Tab-separated table of C-alpha atoms in Angstrom:
chain	number	residue	atom	x	y	z
D	3	MET	CA	-73.679	75.814	160.680
D	4	PRO	CA	-76.271	75.697	163.468
D	5	GLU	CA	-77.249	78.746	165.498
D	6	PRO	CA	-76.547	78.742	169.268
D	7	ASP	CA	-80.139	77.732	169.913
D	8	GLU	CA	-79.664	74.686	167.755
D	9	ILE	CA	-76.542	73.741	169.658
D	10	CYS	CA	-78.858	73.090	172.568
D	11	GLY	CA	-80.716	70.925	170.064
D	12	VAL	CA	-77.710	68.645	169.610
D	13	ASN	CA	-77.481	68.146	173.332
D	14	ILE	CA	-81.226	67.446	173.500
D	15	ALA	CA	-80.891	64.813	170.779
D	16	PHE	CA	-77.909	63.245	172.567
D	17	ALA	CA	-79.869	63.215	175.810
D	18	VAL	CA	-82.665	61.331	174.052
D	19	VAL	CA	-80.628	58.746	172.188
D	20	GLY	CA	-77.076	58.899	173.518
D	21	SER	CA	-76.841	55.645	175.393
D	22	LYS	CA	-75.378	52.254	174.658
D	23	TRP	CA	-78.680	50.623	173.707
D	24	LYS	CA	-80.981	53.296	172.378
D	25	PRO	CA	-79.629	53.583	168.823
D	26	THR	CA	-79.994	49.814	168.473
D	27	ILE	CA	-83.542	49.880	169.846
D	28	LEU	CA	-84.461	52.645	167.371
D	29	TRP	CA	-82.879	50.698	164.531
D	30	VAL	CA	-84.825	47.516	165.351
D	31	LEU	CA	-88.123	49.381	165.734
D	32	ALA	CA	-87.493	51.268	162.477
D	33	GLY	CA	-87.830	47.902	160.729
D	34	ARG	CA	-91.274	47.177	162.215
D	35	PRO	CA	-93.114	47.279	165.562
D	36	HIS	CA	-92.021	44.617	168.047
D	37	ARG	CA	-93.380	43.022	171.194
D	38	PHE	CA	-91.188	43.270	174.261
D	39	ALA	CA	-89.779	39.748	174.138
D	40	GLU	CA	-88.984	39.795	170.422
D	41	LEU	CA	-87.487	43.273	170.747
D	42	ARG	CA	-85.240	41.964	173.487
D	43	ARG	CA	-84.086	39.077	171.294
D	44	ALA	CA	-83.508	41.415	168.340
D	45	VAL	CA	-81.460	43.886	170.364
D	46	GLY	CA	-79.421	41.080	171.904
D	47	GLY	CA	-77.531	41.019	175.194
D	48	ILE	CA	-79.848	43.379	177.063
D	49	SER	CA	-81.603	42.442	180.315
D	50	GLU	CA	-85.382	42.771	180.719
D	51	LYS	CA	-84.929	45.398	183.383
D	52	VAL	CA	-82.600	47.557	181.299
D	53	LEU	CA	-84.733	47.244	178.150
D	54	ALA	CA	-87.874	48.207	180.080
D	55	ALA	CA	-86.096	51.270	181.482
D	56	GLN	CA	-84.795	52.306	178.034
D	57	LEU	CA	-88.278	51.934	176.542
D	58	ARG	CA	-89.855	54.022	179.295
D	59	GLU	CA	-87.339	56.793	178.628
D	60	LEU	CA	-87.807	56.638	174.868
D	61	GLU	CA	-91.581	56.727	175.362
D	62	ARG	CA	-91.308	59.695	177.754
D	63	ASP	CA	-89.120	61.499	175.174
D	64	GLY	CA	-91.704	60.982	172.458
D	65	VAL	CA	-89.755	58.725	170.108
D	66	VAL	CA	-91.272	55.348	170.984
D	67	CYS	CA	-94.955	54.511	171.203
D	68	ARG	CA	-96.336	51.762	173.422
D	69	GLU	CA	-99.542	50.314	171.947
D	70	ALA	CA	-101.603	48.038	174.110
D	71	GLY	CA	-103.958	46.052	171.872
D	72	ALA	CA	-107.268	44.548	172.957
D	73	GLY	CA	-107.517	41.030	174.336
D	74	PHE	CA	-106.009	38.874	176.982
D	75	PRO	CA	-103.180	38.246	177.597
D	76	LEU	CA	-102.176	41.860	177.079
D	77	ASN	CA	-100.805	42.426	173.582
D	78	VAL	CA	-98.291	45.250	173.831
D	79	ARG	CA	-96.257	46.415	170.874
D	80	TYR	CA	-93.568	49.063	170.647
D	81	SER	CA	-93.136	51.223	167.570
D	82	LEU	CA	-91.485	54.482	166.547
D	83	THR	CA	-93.443	57.724	166.653
D	84	PRO	CA	-93.030	60.074	163.647
D	85	ALA	CA	-90.357	61.943	165.674
D	86	GLY	CA	-88.632	58.591	166.256
D	87	VAL	CA	-88.695	57.762	162.545
D	88	THR	CA	-87.125	61.153	161.774
D	89	LEU	CA	-84.487	60.660	164.446
D	90	ASP	CA	-83.613	57.207	163.126
D	91	ARG	CA	-83.097	58.651	159.633
D	92	LEU	CA	-80.858	61.431	160.961
D	93	LEU	CA	-78.734	58.872	162.802
D	94	GLU	CA	-78.011	56.895	159.630
D	95	PRO	CA	-75.426	59.289	158.130
D	96	LEU	CA	-73.963	59.867	161.588
D	97	ALA	CA	-73.552	56.109	161.917
D	98	GLU	CA	-71.840	55.952	158.541
D	99	TRP	CA	-69.545	58.785	159.619
D	100	GLY	CA	-68.586	56.923	162.806
D	101	HIS	CA	-67.996	53.767	160.851
D	102	GLN	CA	-65.716	55.531	158.383
D	103	LEU	CA	-63.812	57.147	161.247
D	104	GLN	CA	-63.229	53.716	162.730
D	105	ARG	CA	-62.079	52.287	159.410
D	106	GLY	CA	-59.647	55.183	159.034
D	107	ARG	CA	-57.999	54.575	162.395
T	84	MET	CA	-82.193	52.026	158.271
T	85	PRO	CA	-78.589	51.394	159.316
T	86	GLU	CA	-77.051	47.930	159.370
T	87	PRO	CA	-75.867	46.494	162.711
T	88	ASP	CA	-72.303	47.520	161.833
T	89	GLU	CA	-73.471	51.075	161.423
T	90	ILE	CA	-75.165	51.016	164.801
T	91	CYS	CA	-71.671	50.773	166.216
T	92	GLY	CA	-71.063	53.840	164.072
T	93	VAL	CA	-73.670	55.844	165.980
T	94	ASN	CA	-72.001	54.953	169.234
T	95	ILE	CA	-68.608	55.903	167.773
T	96	ALA	CA	-69.979	59.285	166.699
T	97	PHE	CA	-71.538	59.835	170.137
T	98	ALA	CA	-68.270	58.891	171.795
T	99	VAL	CA	-66.504	61.523	169.674
T	100	VAL	CA	-68.926	64.394	170.104
T	101	GLY	CA	-71.367	63.435	172.846
T	102	SER	CA	-70.322	65.804	175.610
T	103	LYS	CA	-71.623	69.078	176.940
T	104	TRP	CA	-69.056	71.240	175.135
T	105	LYS	CA	-67.975	69.422	172.008
T	106	PRO	CA	-70.925	70.292	169.733
T	107	THR	CA	-70.401	73.977	170.600
T	108	ILE	CA	-66.652	73.745	169.945
T	109	LEU	CA	-67.344	72.148	166.545
T	110	TRP	CA	-69.909	74.807	165.738
T	111	VAL	CA	-67.505	77.657	166.568
T	112	LEU	CA	-64.646	76.098	164.590
T	113	ALA	CA	-66.961	75.448	161.639
T	114	GLY	CA	-67.197	79.221	161.284
T	115	ARG	CA	-63.410	79.700	161.037
T	116	PRO	CA	-60.181	78.585	162.756
T	117	HIS	CA	-59.651	80.058	166.228
T	118	ARG	CA	-56.786	80.560	168.614
T	119	PHE	CA	-57.212	79.024	172.047
T	120	ALA	CA	-58.136	82.220	173.902
T	121	GLU	CA	-60.658	83.425	171.313
T	122	LEU	CA	-62.126	79.935	171.058
T	123	ARG	CA	-62.611	79.961	174.812
T	124	ARG	CA	-64.402	83.324	174.654
T	125	ALA	CA	-66.580	82.159	171.741
T	126	VAL	CA	-67.608	78.932	173.493
T	127	GLY	CA	-68.352	80.821	176.706
T	128	GLY	CA	-68.385	79.530	180.271
T	129	ILE	CA	-65.683	76.881	179.797
T	130	SER	CA	-62.492	76.759	181.868
T	131	GLU	CA	-59.049	76.670	180.214
T	132	LYS	CA	-58.391	73.240	181.635
T	133	VAL	CA	-61.653	71.754	180.355
T	134	LEU	CA	-61.302	73.363	176.910
T	135	ALA	CA	-57.728	72.065	176.582
T	136	ALA	CA	-58.902	68.562	177.480
T	137	GLN	CA	-61.811	68.700	175.015
T	138	LEU	CA	-59.489	69.896	172.239
T	139	ARG	CA	-56.981	67.120	172.931
T	140	GLU	CA	-59.773	64.547	172.659
T	141	LEU	CA	-61.184	66.083	169.473
T	142	GLU	CA	-57.677	66.166	167.984
T	143	ARG	CA	-57.041	62.542	168.973
T	144	ASP	CA	-60.364	61.573	167.360
T	145	GLY	CA	-59.407	63.257	164.101
T	146	VAL	CA	-62.031	66.006	163.972
T	147	VAL	CA	-59.945	68.978	165.130
T	148	CYS	CA	-56.562	70.013	163.791
T	149	ARG	CA	-53.997	71.912	165.853
T	150	GLU	CA	-51.813	74.071	163.620
T	151	ALA	CA	-48.720	75.615	165.153
T	152	GLY	CA	-47.556	78.477	162.903
T	153	ALA	CA	-43.995	79.756	162.695
T	154	GLY	CA	-42.790	82.583	164.908
T	155	PHE	CA	-42.562	83.496	168.536
T	156	PRO	CA	-44.679	83.622	170.629
T	157	LEU	CA	-46.169	80.354	169.417
T	158	ASN	CA	-49.092	80.938	167.092
T	159	VAL	CA	-51.444	77.997	167.530
T	160	ARG	CA	-54.782	77.784	165.760
T	161	TYR	CA	-57.479	75.148	165.966
T	162	SER	CA	-59.574	74.205	162.952
T	163	LEU	CA	-61.823	71.373	161.795
T	164	THR	CA	-60.414	68.510	159.759
T	165	PRO	CA	-62.469	67.352	156.751
T	166	ALA	CA	-64.000	64.663	159.021
T	167	GLY	CA	-64.878	67.412	161.509
T	168	VAL	CA	-66.543	69.505	158.812
T	169	THR	CA	-68.616	66.489	157.771
T	170	LEU	CA	-69.552	65.732	161.371
T	171	ASP	CA	-70.619	69.332	161.980
T	172	ARG	CA	-72.907	69.178	158.933
T	173	LEU	CA	-74.477	65.923	160.108
T	174	LEU	CA	-75.177	67.439	163.522
T	175	GLU	CA	-77.163	70.339	162.051
T	176	PRO	CA	-80.361	68.394	161.274
T	177	LEU	CA	-80.005	66.485	164.536
T	178	ALA	CA	-79.840	69.825	166.347
T	179	GLU	CA	-82.956	71.003	164.537
T	180	TRP	CA	-84.694	67.752	165.519
T	181	GLY	CA	-83.784	68.260	169.188
T	182	HIS	CA	-84.948	71.819	169.047
T	183	GLN	CA	-88.292	70.837	167.566
T	184	LEU	CA	-88.711	68.149	170.200
T	185	GLN	CA	-88.152	70.745	172.888
T	186	ARG	CA	-90.640	73.167	171.321
T	187	GLY	CA	-93.201	70.375	171.139
T	188	ARG	CA	-92.940	69.568	174.847
């Protein structure tokens, strides 16, 4: 049972990843780093504008890392930070829970 | 790494518990069953109307159980279902993650 302080923690985690697309983005990046265009294809059904906004937020919140490699044209790849890897692993059992709840309905 | 189907599961779990008050309500009920008025005091800062609405949603989603005991006046207690107990346990490490993220900022 979490302490009151940790309750805030749940809300912080939800603020970071509680949106339609973010769990999927984390899941794709947990597989391997992706460039923007291939990430967009992998996520599926997301516009460039929305994906860019989600990535900026995830980067600001310290779960996604934007790596700009050397060379031209610019070679940008997105990957999970260690905090992002941890978060992705914590979401797995929560996902399974949600899935079971749905099956039970 | 969750499968695509389980990604839906994350969104299901967020839909169930992703609100300002619900993690706190789960946390309080994980300690022991509560009557409405004592639950409201334990959660703190929540109106009767909002708490009643949150409880109805949590009951509908199968994580909170409303037990009406015999006798008069009506003796109603709220407790976690087994699915609610599981959910509460899964939120603990997520809460710790959020807390660490906040400390690191």
